[in-house]
Amino acid sequence: MTTRAMKAPPGPLEYLRRWPLRAWLIAVVVFLYAPLVTLMVFSFNDSKRNIVWRGFTLKYYAATFADSDLITAFGNSLTIAAVSTAMSVLLGALTALLLWRFRFPFKAPLEGALALPIVVPEICMGVAMLVFFTQVMPWPTDLIWPLNLGAIIISHISFSFSFVAIVIRGRLASFNRELEEAARDLGAGEWRIFTDILVPHMRPGLLAGALLAFTLSLDDFVITFFTSGPDTTTFPVKVYSMVRFSVTPEVNAASTILIVLTIALTAVALRLQGTDVAKAETGGV
């Protein structure tokens, strides 16, 4: 026989006290997601006018995949996001580990500078990057970055790695230093401790930071607009150029593809992150 008391079901007064909060929550969800749902629905509209529903069709998705310029822009976005994510995770992890483990002069200003790319408006970052690449940098970025995407990749790394570092440092805050001390007592060196203890503990943060960096890079428009050249159009910039003429079902279809890709990547990353957290809690079983 269980000793836990059975909770009585909430009465009418309890429901009356809760309904304003529930109504507010529903209103916020509708406000946030109704535009996205509308965009996705009208991407299947068999009409050039988005305000009039003429029937279901997939022809605008076929036109989107047949647009060579749009496919090239999408490939550029994926390349930029992949390279900038890899570099951001590496730099962010090392920065987070540095700020978490060591004490050194000017540590506080460094932590403040790490947050600047997060709090500074994107328009300011874009103008700063434009000035840097056109007037300050002494050599073309194409000499060190392939595919004519150097300026955009460097710009995306400059703001993405700060997000990664903050996420990973938050994960490191929950690390039990007694595990590190026990490993040293058993004869493990610094590299063994890092690879066998710290990295597994950091893995959920690494996955979350990589997801955040990838989505930020894939969806970025403002900074990319300032640093891209005539031959380096990305997917958001291409969609913007299409919207300048009119919001057509082709624009809705291209935007829906980007939304679905972002949701799919988020779901995969959350699944992997949940698996890693479960393994950490059960001792890797």
mmCIF file of C-alpha atoms in Angstrom:
data_model
loop_
_atom_site.group_PDB
_atom_site.id
_atom_site.type_symbol
_atom_site.label_atom_id
_atom_site.label_comp_id
_atom_site.label_asym_id
_atom_site.label_seq_id
_atom_site.Cartn_x
_atom_site.Cartn_y
_atom_site.Cartn_z
ATOM 1 C CA MET A 1 0.000 0.000 0.000
ATOM 2 C CA THR A 2 1.444 3.339 -1.004
ATOM 3 C CA THR A 3 1.835 6.081 1.566
ATOM 4 C CA ARG A 4 1.620 8.880 -0.993
ATOM 5 C CA ALA A 5 -1.609 10.775 -0.642
ATOM 6 C CA MET A 6 -3.806 10.922 -3.706
ATOM 7 C CA LYS A 7 -4.268 14.448 -4.981
ATOM 8 C CA ALA A 8 -7.838 15.527 -5.511
ATOM 9 C CA PRO A 9 -8.738 16.687 -9.030
ATOM 10 C CA PRO A 10 -8.810 20.469 -9.428
ATOM 11 C CA GLY A 11 -12.164 22.002 -8.788
ATOM 12 C CA PRO A 12 -14.009 24.699 -10.754
ATOM 13 C CA LEU A 13 -12.350 27.508 -8.801
ATOM 14 C CA GLU A 14 -8.912 26.137 -9.612
ATOM 15 C CA TYR A 15 -9.760 26.106 -13.338
ATOM 16 C CA LEU A 16 -11.039 29.673 -13.092
ATOM 17 C CA ARG A 17 -7.755 30.773 -11.552
ATOM 18 C CA ARG A 18 -5.722 29.033 -14.259
ATOM 19 C CA TRP A 19 -7.604 30.059 -17.408
ATOM 20 C CA PRO A 20 -6.069 33.559 -17.756
ATOM 21 C CA LEU A 21 -2.570 32.064 -17.776
ATOM 22 C CA ARG A 22 -3.600 29.389 -20.276
ATOM 23 C CA ALA A 23 -5.319 31.954 -22.498
ATOM 24 C CA TRP A 24 -2.200 34.135 -22.409
ATOM 25 C CA LEU A 25 -0.015 31.154 -23.308
ATOM 26 C CA ILE A 26 -2.263 30.236 -26.249
ATOM 27 C CA ALA A 27 -2.268 33.845 -27.465
ATOM 28 C CA VAL A 28 1.551 33.998 -27.348
ATOM 29 C CA VAL A 29 1.873 30.718 -29.265
ATOM 30 C CA VAL A 30 -0.574 31.904 -31.922
ATOM 31 C CA PHE A 31 1.204 35.258 -32.203
ATOM 32 C CA LEU A 32 4.591 33.561 -32.673
ATOM 33 C CA TYR A 33 3.681 30.699 -34.978
ATOM 34 C CA ALA A 34 0.589 31.781 -36.922
ATOM 35 C CA PRO A 35 2.676 33.749 -39.495
ATOM 36 C CA LEU A 36 4.947 30.746 -40.073
ATOM 37 C CA VAL A 37 2.010 28.373 -40.466
ATOM 38 C CA THR A 38 0.327 30.802 -42.871
ATOM 39 C CA LEU A 39 3.485 31.075 -44.957
ATOM 40 C CA MET A 40 3.838 27.296 -45.152
ATOM 41 C CA VAL A 41 0.176 26.783 -46.059
ATOM 42 C CA PHE A 42 0.223 29.358 -48.845
ATOM 43 C CA SER A 43 3.362 27.815 -50.306
ATOM 44 C CA PHE A 44 0.968 25.135 -51.637
ATOM 45 C CA ASN A 45 -1.483 27.691 -53.023
ATOM 46 C CA ASP A 46 -2.242 27.332 -56.732
ATOM 47 C CA SER A 47 -2.363 31.064 -57.252
ATOM 48 C CA LYS A 48 0.044 33.904 -57.843
ATOM 49 C CA ARG A 49 -1.848 35.953 -55.282
ATOM 50 C CA ASN A 50 -1.206 34.819 -51.735
ATOM 51 C CA ILE A 51 -4.399 36.308 -50.378
ATOM 52 C CA VAL A 52 -6.619 34.084 -52.529
ATOM 53 C CA TRP A 53 -6.682 30.279 -52.142
ATOM 54 C CA ARG A 54 -7.121 28.561 -55.515
ATOM 55 C CA GLY A 55 -6.256 24.988 -54.620
ATOM 56 C CA PHE A 56 -3.416 22.680 -53.642
ATOM 57 C CA THR A 57 -0.298 22.391 -55.813
ATOM 58 C CA LEU A 58 3.361 21.436 -55.629
ATOM 59 C CA LYS A 59 4.424 23.262 -58.777
ATOM 60 C CA TYR A 60 6.087 26.091 -56.871
ATOM 61 C CA TYR A 61 8.306 23.618 -55.039
ATOM 62 C CA ALA A 62 9.225 22.119 -58.393
ATOM 63 C CA ALA A 63 10.006 25.609 -59.668
ATOM 64 C CA THR A 64 12.107 26.267 -56.580
ATOM 65 C CA PHE A 65 14.218 23.149 -57.056
ATOM 66 C CA ALA A 66 14.545 23.943 -60.763
ATOM 67 C CA ASP A 67 15.911 27.433 -60.057
ATOM 68 C CA SER A 68 19.667 27.029 -60.490
ATOM 69 C CA ASP A 69 20.441 30.381 -58.851
ATOM 70 C CA LEU A 70 18.398 29.470 -55.779
ATOM 71 C CA ILE A 71 20.036 26.037 -55.525
ATOM 72 C CA THR A 72 23.485 27.643 -55.816
ATOM 73 C CA ALA A 73 22.586 30.119 -53.075
ATOM 74 C CA PHE A 74 21.341 27.280 -50.884
ATOM 75 C CA GLY A 75 24.584 25.370 -51.434
ATOM 76 C CA ASN A 76 26.560 28.482 -50.477
ATOM 77 C CA SER A 77 24.540 28.806 -47.268
ATOM 78 C CA LEU A 78 25.119 25.171 -46.328
ATOM 79 C CA THR A 79 28.864 25.457 -47.038
ATOM 80 C CA ILE A 80 29.185 28.633 -44.995
ATOM 81 C CA ALA A 81 27.134 27.189 -42.133
ATOM 82 C CA ALA A 82 29.120 23.944 -42.043
ATOM 83 C CA VAL A 83 32.559 25.579 -42.056
ATOM 84 C CA SER A 84 31.638 28.359 -39.628
ATOM 85 C CA THR A 85 29.988 25.847 -37.270
ATOM 86 C CA ALA A 86 33.081 23.639 -37.160
ATOM 87 C CA MET A 87 35.370 26.597 -36.469
ATOM 88 C CA SER A 88 32.949 28.173 -33.982
ATOM 89 C CA VAL A 89 32.620 24.955 -31.978
ATOM 90 C CA LEU A 90 36.402 24.585 -31.821
ATOM 91 C CA LEU A 91 37.046 28.196 -30.806
ATOM 92 C CA GLY A 92 34.023 28.326 -28.505
ATOM 93 C CA ALA A 93 34.984 25.135 -26.672
ATOM 94 C CA LEU A 94 38.565 26.292 -26.137
ATOM 95 C CA THR A 95 37.407 29.727 -24.991
ATOM 96 C CA ALA A 96 34.862 28.263 -22.572
ATOM 97 C CA LEU A 97 37.473 25.892 -21.160
ATOM 98 C CA LEU A 98 39.954 28.760 -20.764
ATOM 99 C CA LEU A 99 37.487 30.989 -18.917
ATOM 100 C CA TRP A 100 36.197 28.135 -16.744
ATOM 101 C CA ARG A 101 39.476 26.578 -15.626
ATOM 102 C CA PHE A 102 42.138 29.301 -15.477
ATOM 103 C CA ARG A 103 42.619 32.564 -13.670
ATOM 104 C CA PHE A 104 44.595 35.240 -15.473
ATOM 105 C CA PRO A 105 44.799 39.031 -15.731
ATOM 106 C CA PHE A 106 42.040 40.819 -17.635
ATOM 107 C CA LYS A 107 39.747 37.810 -17.422
ATOM 108 C CA ALA A 108 36.696 39.965 -16.663
ATOM 109 C CA PRO A 109 37.211 42.252 -19.710
ATOM 110 C CA LEU A 110 37.621 39.161 -21.876
ATOM 111 C CA GLU A 111 34.327 37.781 -20.604
ATOM 112 C CA GLY A 112 32.677 41.106 -21.378
ATOM 113 C CA ALA A 113 34.177 41.179 -24.861
ATOM 114 C CA LEU A 114 32.880 37.655 -25.440
ATOM 115 C CA ALA A 115 29.320 38.925 -25.006
ATOM 116 C CA LEU A 116 29.718 41.851 -27.409
ATOM 117 C CA PRO A 117 28.751 39.945 -30.587
ATOM 118 C CA ILE A 118 25.551 38.889 -28.809
ATOM 119 C CA VAL A 119 24.436 42.324 -27.588
ATOM 120 C CA VAL A 120 25.720 44.502 -30.442
ATOM 121 C CA PRO A 121 23.041 45.054 -33.132
ATOM 122 C CA GLU A 122 23.588 43.042 -36.289
ATOM 123 C CA ILE A 123 23.546 46.169 -38.439
ATOM 124 C CA CYS A 124 26.571 47.470 -36.518
ATOM 125 C CA MET A 125 28.352 44.140 -36.889
ATOM 126 C CA GLY A 126 27.619 44.155 -40.607
ATOM 127 C CA VAL A 127 28.978 47.663 -41.121
ATOM 128 C CA ALA A 128 32.056 46.847 -39.031
ATOM 129 C CA MET A 129 32.762 43.735 -41.094
ATOM 130 C CA LEU A 130 32.273 45.665 -44.320
ATOM 131 C CA VAL A 131 34.782 48.310 -43.228
ATOM 132 C CA PHE A 132 37.217 45.660 -42.048
ATOM 133 C CA PHE A 133 37.244 43.669 -45.283
ATOM 134 C CA THR A 134 37.278 46.680 -47.597
ATOM 135 C CA GLN A 135 39.714 49.004 -45.799
ATOM 136 C CA VAL A 136 41.637 47.155 -43.082
ATOM 137 C CA MET A 137 42.361 43.589 -44.152
ATOM 138 C CA PRO A 138 45.570 43.653 -46.231
ATOM 139 C CA TRP A 139 44.946 40.454 -48.235
ATOM 140 C CA PRO A 140 41.954 38.975 -50.054
ATOM 141 C CA THR A 141 40.006 36.444 -48.002
ATOM 142 C CA ASP A 142 39.884 34.105 -50.995
ATOM 143 C CA LEU A 143 43.576 33.377 -50.495
ATOM 144 C CA ILE A 144 42.852 31.614 -47.195
ATOM 145 C CA TRP A 145 39.217 30.549 -47.661
ATOM 146 C CA PRO A 146 38.044 28.664 -50.767
ATOM 147 C CA LEU A 147 34.903 29.001 -52.893
ATOM 148 C CA ASN A 148 34.874 32.817 -52.748
ATOM 149 C CA LEU A 149 33.088 32.700 -49.383
ATOM 150 C CA GLY A 150 35.911 33.831 -47.128
ATOM 151 C CA ALA A 151 34.505 37.127 -45.893
ATOM 152 C CA ILE A 152 31.134 35.633 -45.032
ATOM 153 C CA ILE A 153 32.651 32.633 -43.233
ATOM 154 C CA ILE A 154 34.960 34.803 -41.129
ATOM 155 C CA SER A 155 32.050 37.110 -40.267
ATOM 156 C CA HIS A 156 29.837 34.227 -39.202
ATOM 157 C CA ILE A 157 32.587 32.737 -37.034
ATOM 158 C CA SER A 158 33.094 36.096 -35.338
ATOM 159 C CA PHE A 159 29.559 36.159 -33.913
ATOM 160 C CA SER A 160 28.761 32.432 -33.716
ATOM 161 C CA PHE A 161 31.619 31.304 -31.489
ATOM 162 C CA SER A 162 30.445 33.610 -28.671
ATOM 163 C CA PHE A 163 27.128 31.779 -28.493
ATOM 164 C CA VAL A 164 28.936 28.435 -28.501
ATOM 165 C CA ALA A 165 31.321 29.507 -25.740
ATOM 166 C CA ILE A 166 28.496 30.675 -23.476
ATOM 167 C CA VAL A 167 26.527 27.451 -23.971
ATOM 168 C CA ILE A 168 29.541 25.227 -23.297
ATOM 169 C CA ARG A 169 30.633 27.240 -20.280
ATOM 170 C CA GLY A 170 27.163 26.838 -18.820
ATOM 171 C CA ARG A 171 27.559 23.096 -19.245
ATOM 172 C CA LEU A 172 30.986 23.144 -17.594
ATOM 173 C CA ALA A 173 29.528 24.923 -14.560
ATOM 174 C CA SER A 174 27.858 21.627 -13.577
ATOM 175 C CA PHE A 175 31.089 19.619 -13.800
ATOM 176 C CA ASN A 176 32.164 17.817 -10.630
ATOM 177 C CA ARG A 177 35.847 18.605 -10.167
ATOM 178 C CA GLU A 178 36.205 15.604 -7.859
ATOM 179 C CA LEU A 179 36.096 13.397 -10.974
ATOM 180 C CA GLU A 180 39.128 15.232 -12.321
ATOM 181 C CA GLU A 181 40.978 14.871 -9.030
ATOM 182 C CA ALA A 182 40.135 11.174 -8.856
ATOM 183 C CA ALA A 183 41.455 10.675 -12.386
ATOM 184 C CA ARG A 184 44.750 12.340 -11.426
ATOM 185 C CA ASP A 185 45.018 10.094 -8.367
ATOM 186 C CA LEU A 186 44.653 7.095 -10.701
ATOM 187 C CA GLY A 187 47.524 8.333 -12.871
ATOM 188 C CA ALA A 188 45.641 9.974 -15.747
ATOM 189 C CA GLY A 189 47.373 12.840 -17.525
ATOM 190 C CA GLU A 190 45.858 16.123 -18.631
ATOM 191 C CA TRP A 191 45.088 14.893 -22.157
ATOM 192 C CA ARG A 192 43.451 11.702 -20.832
ATOM 193 C CA ILE A 193 41.349 13.720 -18.424
ATOM 194 C CA PHE A 194 40.311 16.062 -21.210
ATOM 195 C CA THR A 195 39.326 13.346 -23.704
ATOM 196 C CA ASP A 196 37.779 10.819 -21.298
ATOM 197 C CA ILE A 197 36.117 13.062 -18.722
ATOM 198 C CA LEU A 198 35.737 16.662 -19.859
ATOM 199 C CA VAL A 199 34.743 16.043 -23.473
ATOM 200 C CA PRO A 200 31.960 13.534 -22.611
ATOM 201 C CA HIS A 201 30.623 16.002 -20.046
ATOM 202 C CA MET A 202 30.795 18.835 -22.595
ATOM 203 C CA ARG A 203 29.165 16.841 -25.411
ATOM 204 C CA PRO A 204 25.574 18.053 -24.809
ATOM 205 C CA GLY A 205 26.881 21.623 -24.787
ATOM 206 C CA LEU A 206 28.917 20.968 -27.920
ATOM 207 C CA LEU A 207 25.840 19.663 -29.721
ATOM 208 C CA ALA A 208 23.670 22.536 -28.532
ATOM 209 C CA GLY A 209 26.349 25.080 -29.481
ATOM 210 C CA ALA A 210 26.848 23.493 -32.895
ATOM 211 C CA LEU A 211 23.112 23.572 -33.554
ATOM 212 C CA LEU A 212 22.902 27.201 -32.476
ATOM 213 C CA ALA A 213 25.895 28.206 -34.605
ATOM 214 C CA PHE A 214 24.573 26.339 -37.651
ATOM 215 C CA THR A 215 21.096 27.849 -37.472
ATOM 216 C CA LEU A 216 22.454 31.342 -36.833
ATOM 217 C CA SER A 217 24.739 31.055 -39.841
ATOM 218 C CA LEU A 218 22.126 29.466 -42.092
ATOM 219 C CA ASP A 219 19.490 32.090 -41.283
ATOM 220 C CA ASP A 220 21.702 35.169 -41.081
ATOM 221 C CA PHE A 221 20.852 37.964 -43.480
ATOM 222 C CA VAL A 222 22.103 41.319 -42.196
ATOM 223 C CA ILE A 223 25.806 40.525 -41.729
ATOM 224 C CA THR A 224 25.839 38.356 -44.855
ATOM 225 C CA PHE A 225 24.271 41.149 -46.882
ATOM 226 C CA PHE A 226 27.116 43.508 -45.962
ATOM 227 C CA THR A 227 29.950 41.024 -46.511
ATOM 228 C CA SER A 228 28.770 39.103 -49.590
ATOM 229 C CA GLY A 229 29.924 39.984 -53.068
ATOM 230 C CA PRO A 230 28.039 39.783 -56.364
ATOM 231 C CA ASP A 231 29.095 36.150 -56.840
ATOM 232 C CA THR A 232 28.452 34.949 -53.270
ATOM 233 C CA THR A 233 24.689 35.077 -52.845
ATOM 234 C CA THR A 234 23.335 33.043 -49.929
ATOM 235 C CA PHE A 235 19.873 31.605 -49.490
ATOM 236 C CA PRO A 236 18.466 34.363 -47.198
ATOM 237 C CA VAL A 237 19.902 37.079 -49.460
ATOM 238 C CA LYS A 238 18.407 35.368 -52.520
ATOM 239 C CA VAL A 239 15.000 35.122 -50.851
ATOM 240 C CA TYR A 240 15.223 38.808 -49.948
ATOM 241 C CA SER A 241 15.928 39.697 -53.574
ATOM 242 C CA MET A 242 12.840 37.713 -54.564
ATOM 243 C CA VAL A 243 10.676 39.446 -51.948
ATOM 244 C CA ARG A 244 11.712 42.887 -53.231
ATOM 245 C CA PHE A 245 9.565 42.349 -56.322
ATOM 246 C CA SER A 246 6.593 40.562 -54.710
ATOM 247 C CA VAL A 247 5.740 37.907 -52.154
ATOM 248 C CA THR A 248 4.943 35.005 -54.463
ATOM 249 C CA PRO A 249 4.348 31.294 -53.741
ATOM 250 C CA GLU A 250 7.935 30.655 -54.895
ATOM 251 C CA VAL A 251 9.142 32.804 -51.996
ATOM 252 C CA ASN A 252 6.852 30.933 -49.629
ATOM 253 C CA ALA A 253 8.144 27.591 -50.921
ATOM 254 C CA ALA A 254 11.788 28.604 -50.516
ATOM 255 C CA SER A 255 11.112 29.926 -47.001
ATOM 256 C CA THR A 256 9.240 26.739 -46.077
ATOM 257 C CA ILE A 257 12.207 24.625 -47.148
ATOM 258 C CA LEU A 258 14.460 26.657 -44.869
ATOM 259 C CA ILE A 259 12.009 26.372 -41.966
ATOM 260 C CA VAL A 260 11.627 22.605 -42.371
ATOM 261 C CA LEU A 261 15.407 22.161 -42.563
ATOM 262 C CA THR A 262 15.901 24.180 -39.375
ATOM 263 C CA ILE A 263 13.207 22.200 -37.527
ATOM 264 C CA ALA A 264 14.694 18.888 -38.682
ATOM 265 C CA LEU A 265 18.189 19.865 -37.538
ATOM 266 C CA THR A 266 16.798 21.035 -34.203
ATOM 267 C CA ALA A 267 14.962 17.756 -33.672
ATOM 268 C CA VAL A 268 18.056 15.689 -34.499
ATOM 269 C CA ALA A 269 20.282 17.765 -32.223
ATOM 270 C CA LEU A 270 17.801 17.614 -29.337
ATOM 271 C CA ARG A 271 17.534 13.853 -29.768
ATOM 272 C CA LEU A 272 21.315 13.460 -29.695
ATOM 273 C CA GLN A 273 21.617 15.854 -26.770
ATOM 274 C CA GLY A 274 18.966 13.962 -24.806
ATOM 275 C CA THR A 275 20.753 10.679 -25.488
ATOM 276 C CA ASP A 276 24.067 12.099 -24.242
ATOM 277 C CA VAL A 277 22.466 13.511 -21.095
ATOM 278 C CA ALA A 278 20.808 10.163 -20.366
ATOM 279 C CA LYS A 279 24.131 8.344 -20.795
ATOM 280 C CA ALA A 280 25.865 10.821 -18.502
ATOM 281 C CA GLU A 281 23.206 10.340 -15.819
ATOM 282 C CA THR A 282 23.426 6.541 -16.019
ATOM 283 C CA GLY A 283 27.212 6.426 -16.116
ATOM 284 C CA GLY A 284 27.419 5.687 -19.847
ATOM 285 C CA VAL A 285 25.278 2.508 -19.676
#
